[in-house]
PDB file of C-alpha atoms in Angstrom:
ATOM      1  CA  MET A 426      -0.235   0.283   0.017  1.00  0.00           C
ATOM      2  CA  SER A 427       1.436   3.801  -1.079  1.00  0.00           C
ATOM      3  CA  THR A 428       2.085   5.804   1.917  1.00  0.00           C
ATOM      4  CA  ARG A 429       0.825   8.958   1.576  1.00  0.00           C
ATOM      5  CA  ALA A 430       3.886  10.989   1.187  1.00  0.00           C
ATOM      6  CA  GLU A 431       4.134   8.409  -2.228  1.00  0.00           C
ATOM      7  CA  LEU A 432       0.772   9.497  -3.141  1.00  0.00           C
ATOM      8  CA  ARG A 433       2.055  13.477  -2.666  1.00  0.00           C
ATOM      9  CA  ARG A 434       4.039  12.245  -5.132  1.00  0.00           C
ATOM     10  CA  MET A 435       2.429  10.722  -7.001  1.00  0.00           C
ATOM     11  CA  ARG A 436      -0.035  13.729  -7.823  1.00  0.00           C
ATOM     12  CA  ARG A 437       2.827  16.324  -8.647  1.00  0.00           C
ATOM     13  CA  ILE A 438       3.822  13.973 -10.618  1.00  0.00           C
ATOM     14  CA  ASP A 439       0.590  13.511 -12.885  1.00  0.00           C
ATOM     15  CA  ARG A 440      -0.179  17.112 -12.330  1.00  0.00           C
ATOM     16  CA  GLY A 441       2.887  17.734 -13.459  1.00  0.00           C
ATOM     17  CA  MET A 442       2.631  15.797 -16.625  1.00  0.00           C
ATOM     18  CA  ARG A 443      -0.518  17.338 -18.047  1.00  0.00           C
ATOM     19  CA  ILE A 444       1.147  20.530 -18.484  1.00  0.00           C
ATOM     20  CA  ILE A 445       4.055  19.763 -19.717  1.00  0.00           C
ATOM     21  CA  LEU A 446       3.154  16.460 -22.253  1.00  0.00           C
ATOM     22  CA  PRO A 447       1.671  18.364 -24.481  1.00  0.00           C
ATOM     23  CA  ARG A 448       4.388  20.247 -25.359  1.00  0.00           C
ATOM     24  CA  VAL A 449       7.851  17.638 -24.915  1.00  0.00           C
ATOM     25  CA  VAL A 450       5.623  15.351 -27.230  1.00  0.00           C
ATOM     26  CA  ARG A 451       4.778  17.692 -30.102  1.00  0.00           C
ATOM     27  CA  ARG A 452       8.414  19.271 -30.365  1.00  0.00           C
ATOM     28  CA  VAL A 453       9.278  14.779 -30.053  1.00  0.00           C
ATOM     29  CA  VAL A 454       7.243  14.507 -32.541  1.00  0.00           C
ATOM     30  CA  ASN A 455       8.158  17.119 -35.518  1.00  0.00           C
ATOM     31  CA  GLY A 456      11.970  16.382 -34.294  1.00  0.00           C
ATOM     32  CA  GLU A 457      13.113  19.352 -33.014  1.00  0.00           C
ATOM     33  CA  VAL A 458      15.651  20.146 -29.853  1.00  0.00           C
ATOM     34  CA  LEU A 459      14.125  18.601 -26.473  1.00  0.00           C
ATOM     35  CA  GLN A 460      14.681  20.982 -24.287  1.00  0.00           C
ATOM     36  CA  PRO A 461      12.706  23.573 -24.006  1.00  0.00           C
ATOM     37  CA  GLY A 462      14.521  27.401 -23.854  1.00  0.00           C
ATOM     38  CA  TRP A 463      11.481  28.291 -21.621  1.00  0.00           C
ATOM     39  CA  LEU A 464      12.447  24.552 -19.349  1.00  0.00           C
ATOM     40  CA  PRO A 465      15.570  25.817 -16.391  1.00  0.00           C
ATOM     41  CA  ARG A 466      17.102  22.400 -16.683  1.00  0.00           C
ATOM     42  CA  ARG A 467      18.163  22.422 -13.322  1.00  0.00           C
ATOM     43  CA  TRP A 468      14.307  21.994 -12.749  1.00  0.00           C
ATOM     44  CA  LEU A 469      13.326  19.468 -15.191  1.00  0.00           C
ATOM     45  CA  THR A 470      15.340  18.008 -18.198  1.00  0.00           C
ATOM     46  CA  LEU A 471      14.720  16.424 -20.656  1.00  0.00           C
ATOM     47  CA  VAL A 472      17.249  13.691 -21.427  1.00  0.00           C
ATOM     48  CA  SER A 473      16.285  11.773 -24.091  1.00  0.00           C
ATOM     49  CA  GLY A 474      12.480  11.294 -26.687  1.00  0.00           C
ATOM     50  CA  ASP A 475      12.096   8.242 -29.045  1.00  0.00           C
ATOM     51  CA  VAL A 476       9.401   8.276 -31.567  1.00  0.00           C
ATOM     52  CA  ASP A 477       7.780   5.393 -33.505  1.00  0.00           C
ATOM     53  CA  ARG A 478       5.568   7.148 -35.799  1.00  0.00           C
ATOM     54  CA  ASP A 479       5.193   3.855 -37.950  1.00  0.00           C
ATOM     55  CA  ALA A 480       2.993   1.493 -35.100  1.00  0.00           C
ATOM     56  CA  GLY A 481       2.121   5.383 -33.452  1.00  0.00           C
ATOM     57  CA  VAL A 482       4.088   5.418 -30.301  1.00  0.00           C
ATOM     58  CA  GLY A 483       6.216   7.496 -28.127  1.00  0.00           C
ATOM     59  CA  GLY A 484       8.403   8.160 -24.765  1.00  0.00           C
ATOM     60  CA  VAL A 485       9.795  10.311 -23.380  1.00  0.00           C
ATOM     61  CA  TRP A 486      12.827   9.966 -20.685  1.00  0.00           C
ATOM     62  CA  LEU A 487      12.385  13.161 -17.744  1.00  0.00           C
ATOM     63  CA  ILE A 488      14.613  14.089 -14.099  1.00  0.00           C
ATOM     64  CA  TRP A 489      12.474  16.143 -12.142  1.00  0.00           C
ATOM     65  CA  ARG A 490      15.162  18.223  -9.540  1.00  0.00           C
ATOM     66  CA  PRO A 491      18.193  16.636 -11.374  1.00  0.00           C
ATOM     67  CA  GLY A 492      21.328  16.336  -9.346  1.00  0.00           C
ATOM     68  CA  SER A 493      18.926  16.678  -6.016  1.00  0.00           C
ATOM     69  CA  ALA A 494      19.204  14.598  -3.613  1.00  0.00           C
ATOM     70  CA  LYS A 495      14.549  14.972  -4.291  1.00  0.00           C
ATOM     71  CA  ALA A 496      15.572  14.080  -8.228  1.00  0.00           C
ATOM     72  CA  GLU A 497      13.534  11.626  -9.536  1.00  0.00           C
ATOM     73  CA  THR A 498      13.456  10.097 -12.932  1.00  0.00           C
ATOM     74  CA  HIS A 499       9.989   9.769 -14.434  1.00  0.00           C
ATOM     75  CA  THR A 500       9.004   7.849 -18.295  1.00  0.00           C
ATOM     76  CA  ALA A 501       6.200   8.741 -20.542  1.00  0.00           C
ATOM     77  CA  LEU A 502       4.355   5.855 -22.644  1.00  0.00           C
ATOM     78  CA  ILE A 503       2.472   7.831 -25.581  1.00  0.00           C
ATOM     79  CA  GLU A 504       0.130   6.708 -28.218  1.00  0.00           C
ATOM     80  CA  ARG A 505      -1.152   8.259 -31.387  1.00  0.00           C
ATOM     81  CA  CYS A 506      -5.009   8.280 -30.686  1.00  0.00           C
ATOM     82  CA  GLY A 507      -6.849   8.730 -33.505  1.00  0.00           C
ATOM     83  CA  GLU A 508      -5.269  12.775 -34.953  1.00  0.00           C
ATOM     84  CA  LYS A 509      -3.824  13.491 -31.214  1.00  0.00           C
ATOM     85  CA  TRP A 510      -0.757  11.668 -29.358  1.00  0.00           C
ATOM     86  CA  GLN A 511      -1.339  11.451 -25.664  1.00  0.00           C
ATOM     87  CA  TYR A 512       0.393  10.026 -22.227  1.00  0.00           C
ATOM     88  CA  THR A 513      -0.806   6.694 -21.757  1.00  0.00           C
ATOM     89  CA  GLY A 514       0.850   5.174 -19.577  1.00  0.00           C
ATOM     90  CA  GLY A 515       5.108   4.987 -17.230  1.00  0.00           C
ATOM     91  CA  GLY A 516       6.969   4.951 -15.065  1.00  0.00           C
ATOM     92  CA  SER A 517       9.200   6.339 -12.047  1.00  0.00           C
ATOM     93  CA  ALA A 518      11.763   6.285  -9.762  1.00  0.00           C
ATOM     94  CA  SER A 519      13.957   8.246  -7.251  1.00  0.00           C
ATOM     95  CA  ASP A 520      16.730   8.944  -8.168  1.00  0.00           C
ATOM     96  CA  GLY A 521      18.271  11.432 -11.131  1.00  0.00           C
ATOM     97  CA  ASP A 522      22.226  10.498 -11.616  1.00  0.00           C
ATOM     98  CA  LEU A 523      23.627  11.755 -14.744  1.00  0.00           C
ATOM     99  CA  LEU A 524      27.187  10.840 -16.390  1.00  0.00           C
ATOM    100  CA  ALA A 525      28.833  14.029 -16.443  1.00  0.00           C
ATOM    101  CA  GLU A 526      30.640  11.999 -19.462  1.00  0.00           C
ATOM    102  CA  ARG A 527      30.052   9.471 -22.363  1.00  0.00           C
ATOM    103  CA  LEU A 528      31.999   6.663 -21.583  1.00  0.00           C
ATOM    104  CA  ALA A 529      33.927   3.928 -23.566  1.00  0.00           C
ATOM    105  CA  ALA A 530      32.458   0.100 -23.397  1.00  0.00           C
ATOM    106  CA  GLY A 531      34.866  -1.816 -20.574  1.00  0.00           C
ATOM    107  CA  GLN A 532      35.394   1.101 -18.502  1.00  0.00           C
ATOM    108  CA  PRO A 533      33.574   1.445 -14.584  1.00  0.00           C
ATOM    109  CA  GLY A 534      29.739   3.082 -14.929  1.00  0.00           C
ATOM    110  CA  GLN A 535      30.272   1.681 -19.368  1.00  0.00           C
ATOM    111  CA  VAL A 536      30.379  -2.261 -18.890  1.00  0.00           C
ATOM    112  CA  GLY A 537      28.494  -2.919 -22.207  1.00  0.00           C
ATOM    113  CA  MET A 538      28.610  -1.521 -25.520  1.00  0.00           C
ATOM    114  CA  ILE A 539      24.856  -0.767 -24.566  1.00  0.00           C
ATOM    115  CA  GLU A 540      23.464  -1.123 -20.560  1.00  0.00           C
ATOM    116  CA  LEU A 541      20.099  -1.769 -19.771  1.00  0.00           C
ATOM    117  CA  GLY A 542      18.342   0.126 -17.414  1.00  0.00           C
ATOM    118  CA  GLY A 543      14.486   0.585 -15.800  1.00  0.00           C
ATOM    119  CA  GLY A 544      11.796  -0.005 -18.406  1.00  0.00           C
ATOM    120  CA  ALA A 545       7.819   0.725 -18.307  1.00  0.00           C
ATOM    121  CA  GLY A 546       5.253  -0.596 -20.195  1.00  0.00           C
ATOM    122  CA  CYS A 547       0.499  -1.323 -20.787  1.00  0.00           C
ATOM    123  CA  LEU A 548      -2.069  -2.557 -23.546  1.00  0.00           C
ATOM    124  CA  SER A 549      -2.448  -0.022 -25.617  1.00  0.00           C
ATOM    125  CA  TYR A 550      -4.946   2.264 -24.522  1.00  0.00           C
ATOM    126  CA  ALA A 551      -5.120   3.101 -28.530  1.00  0.00           C
ATOM    127  CA  TYR A 552      -6.002  -0.941 -28.793  1.00  0.00           C
ATOM    128  CA  ARG A 553      -8.814  -0.912 -26.407  1.00  0.00           C
ATOM    129  CA  LEU A 554     -10.134   2.666 -27.948  1.00  0.00           C
ATOM    130  CA  GLN A 555      -9.697   0.637 -30.998  1.00  0.00           C
ATOM    131  CA  HIS A 556     -11.332  -1.965 -29.917  1.00  0.00           C
ATOM    132  CA  ARG A 557     -13.779  -0.547 -27.206  1.00  0.00           C
ATOM    133  CA  HIS A 558     -13.726  -2.411 -24.524  1.00  0.00           C
ATOM    134  CA  PRO A 559     -10.909  -2.873 -21.967  1.00  0.00           C
ATOM    135  CA  ASP A 560      -9.216  -5.706 -22.851  1.00  0.00           C
ATOM    136  CA  PHE A 561      -8.181  -7.187 -19.727  1.00  0.00           C
ATOM    137  CA  THR A 562      -7.468 -10.819 -20.766  1.00  0.00           C
ATOM    138  CA  GLY A 563      -3.578  -9.221 -21.835  1.00  0.00           C
ATOM    139  CA  THR A 564      -4.396 -10.315 -25.586  1.00  0.00           C
ATOM    140  CA  GLY A 565      -3.922  -7.590 -28.288  1.00  0.00           C
ATOM    141  CA  SER A 566      -1.328  -5.097 -28.099  1.00  0.00           C
ATOM    142  CA  TRP A 567       1.675  -3.591 -25.992  1.00  0.00           C
ATOM    143  CA  VAL A 568       3.676  -0.834 -24.947  1.00  0.00           C
ATOM    144  CA  GLY A 569       6.778  -1.257 -23.604  1.00  0.00           C
ATOM    145  CA  SER A 570      10.220   1.767 -23.571  1.00  0.00           C
ATOM    146  CA  ASN A 571      13.710   1.010 -23.012  1.00  0.00           C
ATOM    147  CA  GLU A 572      15.474   3.495 -20.525  1.00  0.00           C
ATOM    148  CA  LEU A 573      19.644   2.632 -22.076  1.00  0.00           C
ATOM    149  CA  GLN A 574      22.520   3.560 -21.602  1.00  0.00           C
ATOM    150  CA  VAL A 575      25.698   3.815 -25.036  1.00  0.00           C
ATOM    151  CA  ALA A 576      29.152   3.793 -25.150  1.00  0.00           C
ATOM    152  CA  ALA A 577      31.655   6.328 -26.934  1.00  0.00           C
ATOM    153  CA  GLU A 578      31.922   3.468 -29.071  1.00  0.00           C
ATOM    154  CA  VAL A 579      28.183   2.839 -30.543  1.00  0.00           C
ATOM    155  CA  ASP A 580      27.216   5.298 -33.393  1.00  0.00           C
ATOM    156  CA  HIS A 581      23.288   4.783 -33.776  1.00  0.00           C
ATOM    157  CA  LEU A 582      21.388   1.678 -32.211  1.00  0.00           C
ATOM    158  CA  LEU A 583      19.180  -0.720 -35.060  1.00  0.00           C
ATOM    159  CA  LEU A 584      15.443  -1.513 -32.890  1.00  0.00           C
ATOM    160  CA  GLY A 585      14.384  -3.901 -35.783  1.00  0.00           C
ATOM    161  CA  ASP A 586      13.901  -1.858 -38.435  1.00  0.00           C
ATOM    162  CA  ARG A 587      14.820   1.581 -37.030  1.00  0.00           C
ATOM    163  CA  ARG A 588      17.868   3.145 -36.909  1.00  0.00           C
ATOM    164  CA  ILE A 589      17.948   5.436 -33.895  1.00  0.00           C
ATOM    165  CA  LYS A 590      20.475   7.770 -33.824  1.00  0.00           C
ATOM    166  CA  VAL A 591      22.413   8.153 -30.432  1.00  0.00           C
ATOM    167  CA  PRO A 592      22.331  11.561 -28.401  1.00  0.00           C
ATOM    168  CA  GLY A 593      25.901  13.114 -26.887  1.00  0.00           C
ATOM    169  CA  HIS A 594      25.474  12.267 -23.822  1.00  0.00           C
ATOM    170  CA  GLY A 595      25.003   8.229 -24.640  1.00  0.00           C
ATOM    171  CA  ARG A 596      21.525   7.984 -22.434  1.00  0.00           C
ATOM    172  CA  LEU A 597      18.713   7.241 -24.382  1.00  0.00           C
ATOM    173  CA  ILE A 598      14.897   5.830 -24.274  1.00  0.00           C
ATOM    174  CA  VAL A 599      13.831   3.311 -26.993  1.00  0.00           C
ATOM    175  CA  VAL A 600       9.930   2.372 -27.074  1.00  0.00           C
ATOM    176  CA  TRP A 601       8.317  -0.277 -29.226  1.00  0.00           C
ATOM    177  CA  LYS A 602       5.358  -2.221 -29.921  1.00  0.00           C
ATOM    178  CA  SER A 603       4.774  -6.073 -29.694  1.00  0.00           C
ATOM    179  CA  GLN A 604       1.994  -7.908 -28.996  1.00  0.00           C
ATOM    180  CA  SER A 605       0.690  -9.074 -26.149  1.00  0.00           C
ATOM    181  CA  THR A 606       2.291 -12.281 -24.478  1.00  0.00           C
ATOM    182  CA  GLY A 607      -0.049 -12.032 -21.101  1.00  0.00           C
ATOM    183  CA  HIS A 608       2.967 -10.641 -19.434  1.00  0.00           C
ATOM    184  CA  GLY A 609       3.699  -7.893 -21.938  1.00  0.00           C
ATOM    185  CA  GLY A 610       5.894  -7.802 -24.665  1.00  0.00           C
ATOM    186  CA  ILE A 611       8.628  -8.646 -26.593  1.00  0.00           C
ATOM    187  CA  ARG A 612      11.210  -5.621 -27.551  1.00  0.00           C
ATOM    188  CA  PRO A 613      12.627  -6.278 -30.887  1.00  0.00           C
ATOM    189  CA  LEU A 614      16.251  -6.881 -31.549  1.00  0.00           C
ATOM    190  CA  ILE A 615      18.624  -4.026 -30.059  1.00  0.00           C
ATOM    191  CA  VAL A 616      21.932  -3.982 -32.346  1.00  0.00           C
ATOM    192  CA  ALA A 617      24.578  -0.556 -31.479  1.00  0.00           C
ATOM    193  CA  VAL A 618      26.752   0.368 -34.322  1.00  0.00           C
ATOM    194  CA  GLY A 619      29.550   1.647 -34.718  1.00  0.00           C
ATOM    195  CA  HIS A 620      31.062   5.070 -36.189  1.00  0.00           C
ATOM    196  CA  ASP A 621      32.275   3.139 -38.844  1.00  0.00           C
ATOM    197  CA  GLY A 622      29.311   1.283 -39.633  1.00  0.00           C
ATOM    198  CA  SER A 623      30.147  -2.218 -38.713  1.00  0.00           C
ATOM    199  CA  GLU A 624      27.910  -3.666 -35.449  1.00  0.00           C
ATOM    200  CA  LEU A 625      29.674  -3.478 -31.551  1.00  0.00           C
ATOM    201  CA  SER A 626      27.214  -5.392 -29.940  1.00  0.00           C
ATOM    202  CA  ARG A 627      24.169  -6.922 -29.604  1.00  0.00           C
ATOM    203  CA  ILE A 628      21.252  -7.313 -26.847  1.00  0.00           C
ATOM    204  CA  GLY A 629      18.157  -9.676 -27.798  1.00  0.00           C
ATOM    205  CA  PRO A 630      14.202  -9.623 -26.843  1.00  0.00           C
ATOM    206  CA  HIS A 631      14.581 -11.523 -23.469  1.00  0.00           C
ATOM    207  CA  ASP A 632      18.521 -10.314 -22.448  1.00  0.00           C
ATOM    208  CA  SER A 633      19.566  -8.412 -19.508  1.00  0.00           C
ATOM    209  CA  MET A 634      23.735  -8.291 -20.216  1.00  0.00           C
ATOM    210  CA  ASP A 635      24.907  -6.927 -24.429  1.00  0.00           C
ATOM    211  CA  SER A 636      26.979  -9.840 -26.603  1.00  0.00           C
ATOM    212  CA  TYR A 637      30.127  -7.629 -25.510  1.00  0.00           C
ATOM    213  CA  THR A 638      29.251  -8.099 -22.170  1.00  0.00           C
ATOM    214  CA  TRP A 639      29.276 -11.558 -22.455  1.00  0.00           C
ATOM    215  CA  ALA A 640      32.239 -11.703 -24.568  1.00  0.00           C
ATOM    216  CA  GLU A 641      33.721 -10.599 -22.675  1.00  0.00           C
ATOM    217  CA  LEU A 642      32.991 -12.583 -19.266  1.00  0.00           C
ATOM    218  CA  SER A 643      33.783 -15.817 -21.449  1.00  0.00           C
ATOM    219  CA  GLY A 644      36.711 -14.199 -22.494  1.00  0.00           C
ATOM    220  CA  GLN A 645      37.515 -13.544 -18.405  1.00  0.00           C
ATOM    221  CA  ALA A 646      36.934 -17.026 -17.124  1.00  0.00           C
ATOM    222  CA  GLU A 647      39.526 -18.811 -19.848  1.00  0.00           C
TER     223      GLU A 647
END
């Protein structure tokens, strides 16, 4: 059961999302610079945004009061419902530290080429609207997201058939849509590509560690 403090925190975040997200979503969908000039980074930093226009889903990664003792990370999922994009779910955590610089793989703080962080997901709200039922059975479409930390050697990621640019700080959210399994969804294959176009590493739908890290651990065990 949630405490009163947790309930107050959730209400505060929900109010903030209702005010800020519509403006942020427009920037993400239009491919504009994520952080608006009117929004101070010390109050709210927009880390990353991702949109799959073909699937009609997107995600935003935000940090409230970054670097402070009260920092909070929030990921927001958005869906295209008819002609509008709207907030349909997300997740939060009581932290908010970002690395000062993007690190090479194998260094402390960046073990692999692709580091999996938190994630969020929910049954597709657009699917439930289209089929006119709440779909509590677990069938239908699932919208999921993952927070990633990517090594300095990586130029871009391939998420299924999509190419995703890696921001300079190496932290990004990726969003995806799949058939629901009844317990969640199935994340697409993620491939890390170097500046010369070569594959550096990959992480499969059910993996928690990328192939680069597995290879390093296997070498150490020999």
